[in-house]
Amino acid sequence: MYHSEIIGHGMYVPPGVVTNHDLSKIMETSHEWIVQRSGIEERRWVSPEVTTTDLALKASEEAIANAGIDKSEIDCILFATVSPDHDFPGSACFLQPKLGLKEIPAIDVRQQCSGFIYAMSMADAFIKTGQYKTILIVGAEVHSKGLDKTTKGRDVAVLFGDGAGAIIMRRKEVKDCLKDSFIWSTHLFTDGSSAKDLWLEAPGMALGPERLTHEMIETGKHYPYMNGKKVFANAVRRMCECTILALEANKLKLEDIDLFLFHQANMRINQMVAQELKIPEDKVYNTIQKYGNTTAATIPIGMAEAVKAQKLKKGSLVANAVFGSGFTWASAVYRW
Ligand code: UT7
């Protein structure tokens, strides 16, 4: 059977830094509140003309160059995002021609903060069956254009940032299961009974004769809503659970893992997961301080930054765990 290997990575964040102090000028919040509750110090926001697929393009180009492949070798694109350029077609359809690629399948993955690991799992399955050989997976978000930046929306607005990350996954014939770089496992979960605890209600076909009305805009239904405490508690619980499951499935102990790359929703969530699982601090790599929550992009951004920081090296055994709207959660284990 074929396996799949991550052969290239890339990331891009827009240059516009927005500090907590900047936010405190437009809404009632403070640097102290945001840092204490979330660990976030700053995030990036795009300028008005920039789109999600613009960020995705830059991250993808870096991943292609890092992989040392010609882009024509890519035979499938998987694009994880919660902030698509348009409702339809999917953002992968807009990215494909920007990359100068033709006719290969370009698929959007709509699994919010868990989207990137879902996409990795789908790519792994495509490669294992022999359907595709070299897959571009990108996670990209422009949140800044969709947040309520007044005091009313501050619980959500201070958390999210814009950014993109990408990897190239390629077919690999594994000779040494323990030493070769390849994806060992992915585990995916959803509990749709909590769908409305973190959601964007409008525009929506479920809303009556019109998917978007002036009234919906006036009442803020076009901004994300989050039941923060419920999301927080479930994130800690589910990320712990799916990490343990991934370790058990691979007959691994916690100490076998060189690096834990968790979703970046809140530094306190990751600290509680590490505390609960007794993971030493230096084995967890966080980027939330600089970028906030970039949803589907947090994992590939974490990969690229961890490589730069020399925390992630060729041969490292990595565990990912993510949690987000849906509720969805997932884990992955691979040798880098
Ligand atoms: O990617 C996955 C999705 N997201 C997450 O996983 C996030 C999960 N949730 C969280 O991270 C936390 O629940 C938050 C950071 C969103 C909020 O932290 P909290 O400790 O749960 O605070 P809270 O919602 O209980 O609010 C405490 C107080 C409230 O004031 P009162 O009612 O005590 O007077 C809020 O109105 O803090 C107030 N508040 C703020 N104050 C200053 C809420 N947001 C802000 C803000 N600045 N930005």
PDB file of N, CA and C in Angstrom, residues 265-311:
ATOM      1  N   ALA A 265      -6.346  28.394  19.274  1.00  0.00           N
ATOM      2  CA  ALA A 265      -7.573  29.160  19.530  1.00  0.00           C
ATOM      3  C   ALA A 265      -7.395  30.014  20.767  1.00  0.00           C
ATOM      4  N   ASN A 266      -6.661  29.481  21.729  1.00  0.00           N
ATOM      5  CA  ASN A 266      -6.485  30.180  22.997  1.00  0.00           C
ATOM      6  C   ASN A 266      -5.304  29.518  23.704  1.00  0.00           C
ATOM      7  N   MET A 267      -4.325  30.318  24.094  1.00  0.00           N
ATOM      8  CA  MET A 267      -3.137  29.768  24.763  1.00  0.00           C
ATOM      9  C   MET A 267      -3.533  28.963  25.995  1.00  0.00           C
ATOM     10  N   ARG A 268      -4.598  29.423  26.697  1.00  0.00           N
ATOM     11  CA  ARG A 268      -5.019  28.716  27.927  1.00  0.00           C
ATOM     12  C   ARG A 268      -5.549  27.320  27.594  1.00  0.00           C
ATOM     13  N   ILE A 269      -6.201  27.160  26.452  1.00  0.00           N
ATOM     14  CA  ILE A 269      -6.675  25.820  26.050  1.00  0.00           C
ATOM     15  C   ILE A 269      -5.456  24.901  25.915  1.00  0.00           C
ATOM     16  N   ASN A 270      -4.431  25.382  25.196  1.00  0.00           N
ATOM     17  CA  ASN A 270      -3.260  24.532  24.945  1.00  0.00           C
ATOM     18  C   ASN A 270      -2.494  24.251  26.233  1.00  0.00           C
ATOM     19  N   GLN A 271      -2.452  25.237  27.118  1.00  0.00           N
ATOM     20  CA  GLN A 271      -1.773  25.006  28.406  1.00  0.00           C
ATOM     21  C   GLN A 271      -2.517  23.951  29.225  1.00  0.00           C
ATOM     22  N   MET A 272      -3.852  24.013  29.201  1.00  0.00           N
ATOM     23  CA  MET A 272      -4.636  23.030  29.962  1.00  0.00           C
ATOM     24  C   MET A 272      -4.504  21.632  29.362  1.00  0.00           C
ATOM     25  N   VAL A 273      -4.465  21.543  28.038  1.00  0.00           N
ATOM     26  CA  VAL A 273      -4.275  20.233  27.389  1.00  0.00           C
ATOM     27  C   VAL A 273      -2.906  19.669  27.791  1.00  0.00           C
ATOM     28  N   ALA A 274      -1.873  20.510  27.720  1.00  0.00           N
ATOM     29  CA  ALA A 274      -0.518  20.057  28.067  1.00  0.00           C
ATOM     30  C   ALA A 274      -0.444  19.626  29.534  1.00  0.00           C
ATOM     31  N   GLN A 275      -1.105  20.404  30.379  1.00  0.00           N
ATOM     32  CA  GLN A 275      -1.113  20.098  31.826  1.00  0.00           C
ATOM     33  C   GLN A 275      -1.823  18.757  32.084  1.00  0.00           C
ATOM     34  N   GLU A 276      -2.982  18.622  31.449  1.00  0.00           N
ATOM     35  CA  GLU A 276      -3.790  17.409  31.629  1.00  0.00           C
ATOM     36  C   GLU A 276      -3.028  16.162  31.170  1.00  0.00           C
ATOM     37  N   LEU A 277      -2.326  16.289  30.031  1.00  0.00           N
ATOM     38  CA  LEU A 277      -1.625  15.123  29.463  1.00  0.00           C
ATOM     39  C   LEU A 277      -0.194  14.992  29.998  1.00  0.00           C
ATOM     40  N   LYS A 278       0.206  15.972  30.806  1.00  0.00           N
ATOM     41  CA  LYS A 278       1.585  16.001  31.357  1.00  0.00           C
ATOM     42  C   LYS A 278       2.642  16.065  30.237  1.00  0.00           C
ATOM     43  N   ILE A 279       2.415  16.998  29.326  1.00  0.00           N
ATOM     44  CA  ILE A 279       3.374  17.229  28.238  1.00  0.00           C
ATOM     45  C   ILE A 279       4.291  18.375  28.671  1.00  0.00           C
ATOM     46  N   PRO A 280       5.623  18.180  28.615  1.00  0.00           N
ATOM     47  CA  PRO A 280       6.520  19.276  28.989  1.00  0.00           C
ATOM     48  C   PRO A 280       6.344  20.481  28.060  1.00  0.00           C
ATOM     49  N   GLU A 281       6.464  21.681  28.637  1.00  0.00           N
ATOM     50  CA  GLU A 281       6.202  22.928  27.900  1.00  0.00           C
ATOM     51  C   GLU A 281       7.015  23.049  26.609  1.00  0.00           C
ATOM     52  N   ASP A 282       8.276  22.595  26.650  1.00  0.00           N
ATOM     53  CA  ASP A 282       9.141  22.787  25.474  1.00  0.00           C
ATOM     54  C   ASP A 282       8.796  21.848  24.321  1.00  0.00           C
ATOM     55  N   LYS A 283       7.827  20.948  24.532  1.00  0.00           N
ATOM     56  CA  LYS A 283       7.395  20.078  23.420  1.00  0.00           C
ATOM     57  C   LYS A 283       6.146  20.608  22.722  1.00  0.00           C
ATOM     58  N   VAL A 284       5.622  21.738  23.208  1.00  0.00           N
ATOM     59  CA  VAL A 284       4.426  22.335  22.587  1.00  0.00           C
ATOM     60  C   VAL A 284       4.849  23.636  21.902  1.00  0.00           C
ATOM     61  N   TYR A 285       4.480  23.785  20.627  1.00  0.00           N
ATOM     62  CA  TYR A 285       4.869  25.002  19.917  1.00  0.00           C
ATOM     63  C   TYR A 285       3.630  25.846  19.609  1.00  0.00           C
ATOM     64  N   ASN A 286       3.613  27.082  20.106  1.00  0.00           N
ATOM     65  CA  ASN A 286       2.467  27.974  19.913  1.00  0.00           C
ATOM     66  C   ASN A 286       2.828  29.202  19.080  1.00  0.00           C
ATOM     67  N   THR A 287       1.889  29.650  18.274  1.00  0.00           N
ATOM     68  CA  THR A 287       2.095  30.865  17.469  1.00  0.00           C
ATOM     69  C   THR A 287       1.014  31.902  17.749  1.00  0.00           C
ATOM     70  N   ILE A 288       0.102  31.564  18.641  1.00  0.00           N
ATOM     71  CA  ILE A 288      -1.080  32.415  18.857  1.00  0.00           C
ATOM     72  C   ILE A 288      -0.711  33.814  19.349  1.00  0.00           C
ATOM     73  N   GLN A 289       0.411  33.928  20.064  1.00  0.00           N
ATOM     74  CA  GLN A 289       0.837  35.245  20.568  1.00  0.00           C
ATOM     75  C   GLN A 289       0.923  36.244  19.419  1.00  0.00           C
ATOM     76  N   LYS A 290       1.461  35.786  18.272  1.00  0.00           N
ATOM     77  CA  LYS A 290       1.746  36.688  17.143  1.00  0.00           C
ATOM     78  C   LYS A 290       0.619  36.785  16.132  1.00  0.00           C
ATOM     79  N   TYR A 291      -0.157  35.698  15.987  1.00  0.00           N
ATOM     80  CA  TYR A 291      -1.115  35.652  14.877  1.00  0.00           C
ATOM     81  C   TYR A 291      -2.573  35.490  15.286  1.00  0.00           C
ATOM     82  N   GLY A 292      -2.859  35.284  16.579  1.00  0.00           N
ATOM     83  CA  GLY A 292      -4.226  35.012  16.995  1.00  0.00           C
ATOM     84  C   GLY A 292      -4.697  33.687  16.408  1.00  0.00           C
ATOM     85  N   ASN A 293      -6.016  33.529  16.335  1.00  0.00           N
ATOM     86  CA  ASN A 293      -6.594  32.295  15.793  1.00  0.00           C
ATOM     87  C   ASN A 293      -6.823  32.478  14.287  1.00  0.00           C
ATOM     88  N   THR A 294      -6.056  31.774  13.488  1.00  0.00           N
ATOM     89  CA  THR A 294      -6.235  31.844  12.026  1.00  0.00           C
ATOM     90  C   THR A 294      -6.972  30.596  11.525  1.00  0.00           C
ATOM     91  N   THR A 295      -7.757  29.987  12.401  1.00  0.00           N
ATOM     92  CA  THR A 295      -8.676  28.883  12.064  1.00  0.00           C
ATOM     93  C   THR A 295      -7.978  27.772  11.263  1.00  0.00           C
ATOM     94  N   ALA A 296      -8.331  27.574   9.995  1.00  0.00           N
ATOM     95  CA  ALA A 296      -7.784  26.442   9.228  1.00  0.00           C
ATOM     96  C   ALA A 296      -6.300  26.612   8.919  1.00  0.00           C
ATOM     97  N   ALA A 297      -5.759  27.797   9.182  1.00  0.00           N
ATOM     98  CA  ALA A 297      -4.346  28.032   8.846  1.00  0.00           C
ATOM     99  C   ALA A 297      -3.409  27.812  10.032  1.00  0.00           C
ATOM    100  N   THR A 298      -3.950  27.578  11.229  1.00  0.00           N
ATOM    101  CA  THR A 298      -3.043  27.537  12.397  1.00  0.00           C
ATOM    102  C   THR A 298      -2.046  26.378  12.308  1.00  0.00           C
ATOM    103  N   ILE A 299      -2.477  25.230  11.812  1.00  0.00           N
ATOM    104  CA  ILE A 299      -1.569  24.065  11.792  1.00  0.00           C
ATOM    105  C   ILE A 299      -0.427  24.256  10.780  1.00  0.00           C
ATOM    106  N   PRO A 300      -0.725  24.608   9.515  1.00  0.00           N
ATOM    107  CA  PRO A 300       0.417  24.787   8.598  1.00  0.00           C
ATOM    108  C   PRO A 300       1.293  25.992   8.954  1.00  0.00           C
ATOM    109  N   ILE A 301       0.702  27.039   9.539  1.00  0.00           N
ATOM    110  CA  ILE A 301       1.533  28.159  10.006  1.00  0.00           C
ATOM    111  C   ILE A 301       2.444  27.659  11.135  1.00  0.00           C
ATOM    112  N   GLY A 302       1.884  26.843  12.023  1.00  0.00           N
ATOM    113  CA  GLY A 302       2.674  26.275  13.129  1.00  0.00           C
ATOM    114  C   GLY A 302       3.822  25.417  12.611  1.00  0.00           C
ATOM    115  N   MET A 303       3.535  24.622  11.566  1.00  0.00           N
ATOM    116  CA  MET A 303       4.601  23.788  10.979  1.00  0.00           C
ATOM    117  C   MET A 303       5.745  24.673  10.470  1.00  0.00           C
ATOM    118  N   ALA A 304       5.378  25.690   9.666  1.00  0.00           N
ATOM    119  CA  ALA A 304       6.400  26.534   9.033  1.00  0.00           C
ATOM    120  C   ALA A 304       7.205  27.301  10.079  1.00  0.00           C
ATOM    121  N   GLU A 305       6.510  27.811  11.101  1.00  0.00           N
ATOM    122  CA  GLU A 305       7.220  28.585  12.142  1.00  0.00           C
ATOM    123  C   GLU A 305       8.090  27.664  12.995  1.00  0.00           C
ATOM    124  N   ALA A 306       7.604  26.459  13.269  1.00  0.00           N
ATOM    125  CA  ALA A 306       8.381  25.521  14.095  1.00  0.00           C
ATOM    126  C   ALA A 306       9.654  25.085  13.360  1.00  0.00           C
ATOM    127  N   VAL A 307       9.569  24.971  12.031  1.00  0.00           N
ATOM    128  CA  VAL A 307      10.779  24.645  11.255  1.00  0.00           C
ATOM    129  C   VAL A 307      11.772  25.793  11.382  1.00  0.00           C
ATOM    130  N   LYS A 308      11.264  27.040  11.202  1.00  0.00           N
ATOM    131  CA  LYS A 308      12.161  28.210  11.298  1.00  0.00           C
ATOM    132  C   LYS A 308      12.819  28.278  12.674  1.00  0.00           C
ATOM    133  N   ALA A 309      12.056  27.916  13.704  1.00  0.00           N
ATOM    134  CA  ALA A 309      12.571  27.990  15.082  1.00  0.00           C
ATOM    135  C   ALA A 309      13.403  26.741  15.439  1.00  0.00           C
ATOM    136  N   GLN A 310      13.567  25.852  14.466  1.00  0.00           N
ATOM    137  CA  GLN A 310      14.319  24.592  14.643  1.00  0.00           C
ATOM    138  C   GLN A 310      13.732  23.695  15.738  1.00  0.00           C
ATOM    139  N   LYS A 311      12.440  23.826  15.926  1.00  0.00           N
ATOM    140  CA  LYS A 311      11.732  22.929  16.852  1.00  0.00           C
ATOM    141  C   LYS A 311      11.217  21.710  16.093  1.00  0.00           C
TER     142      LYS A 311
END
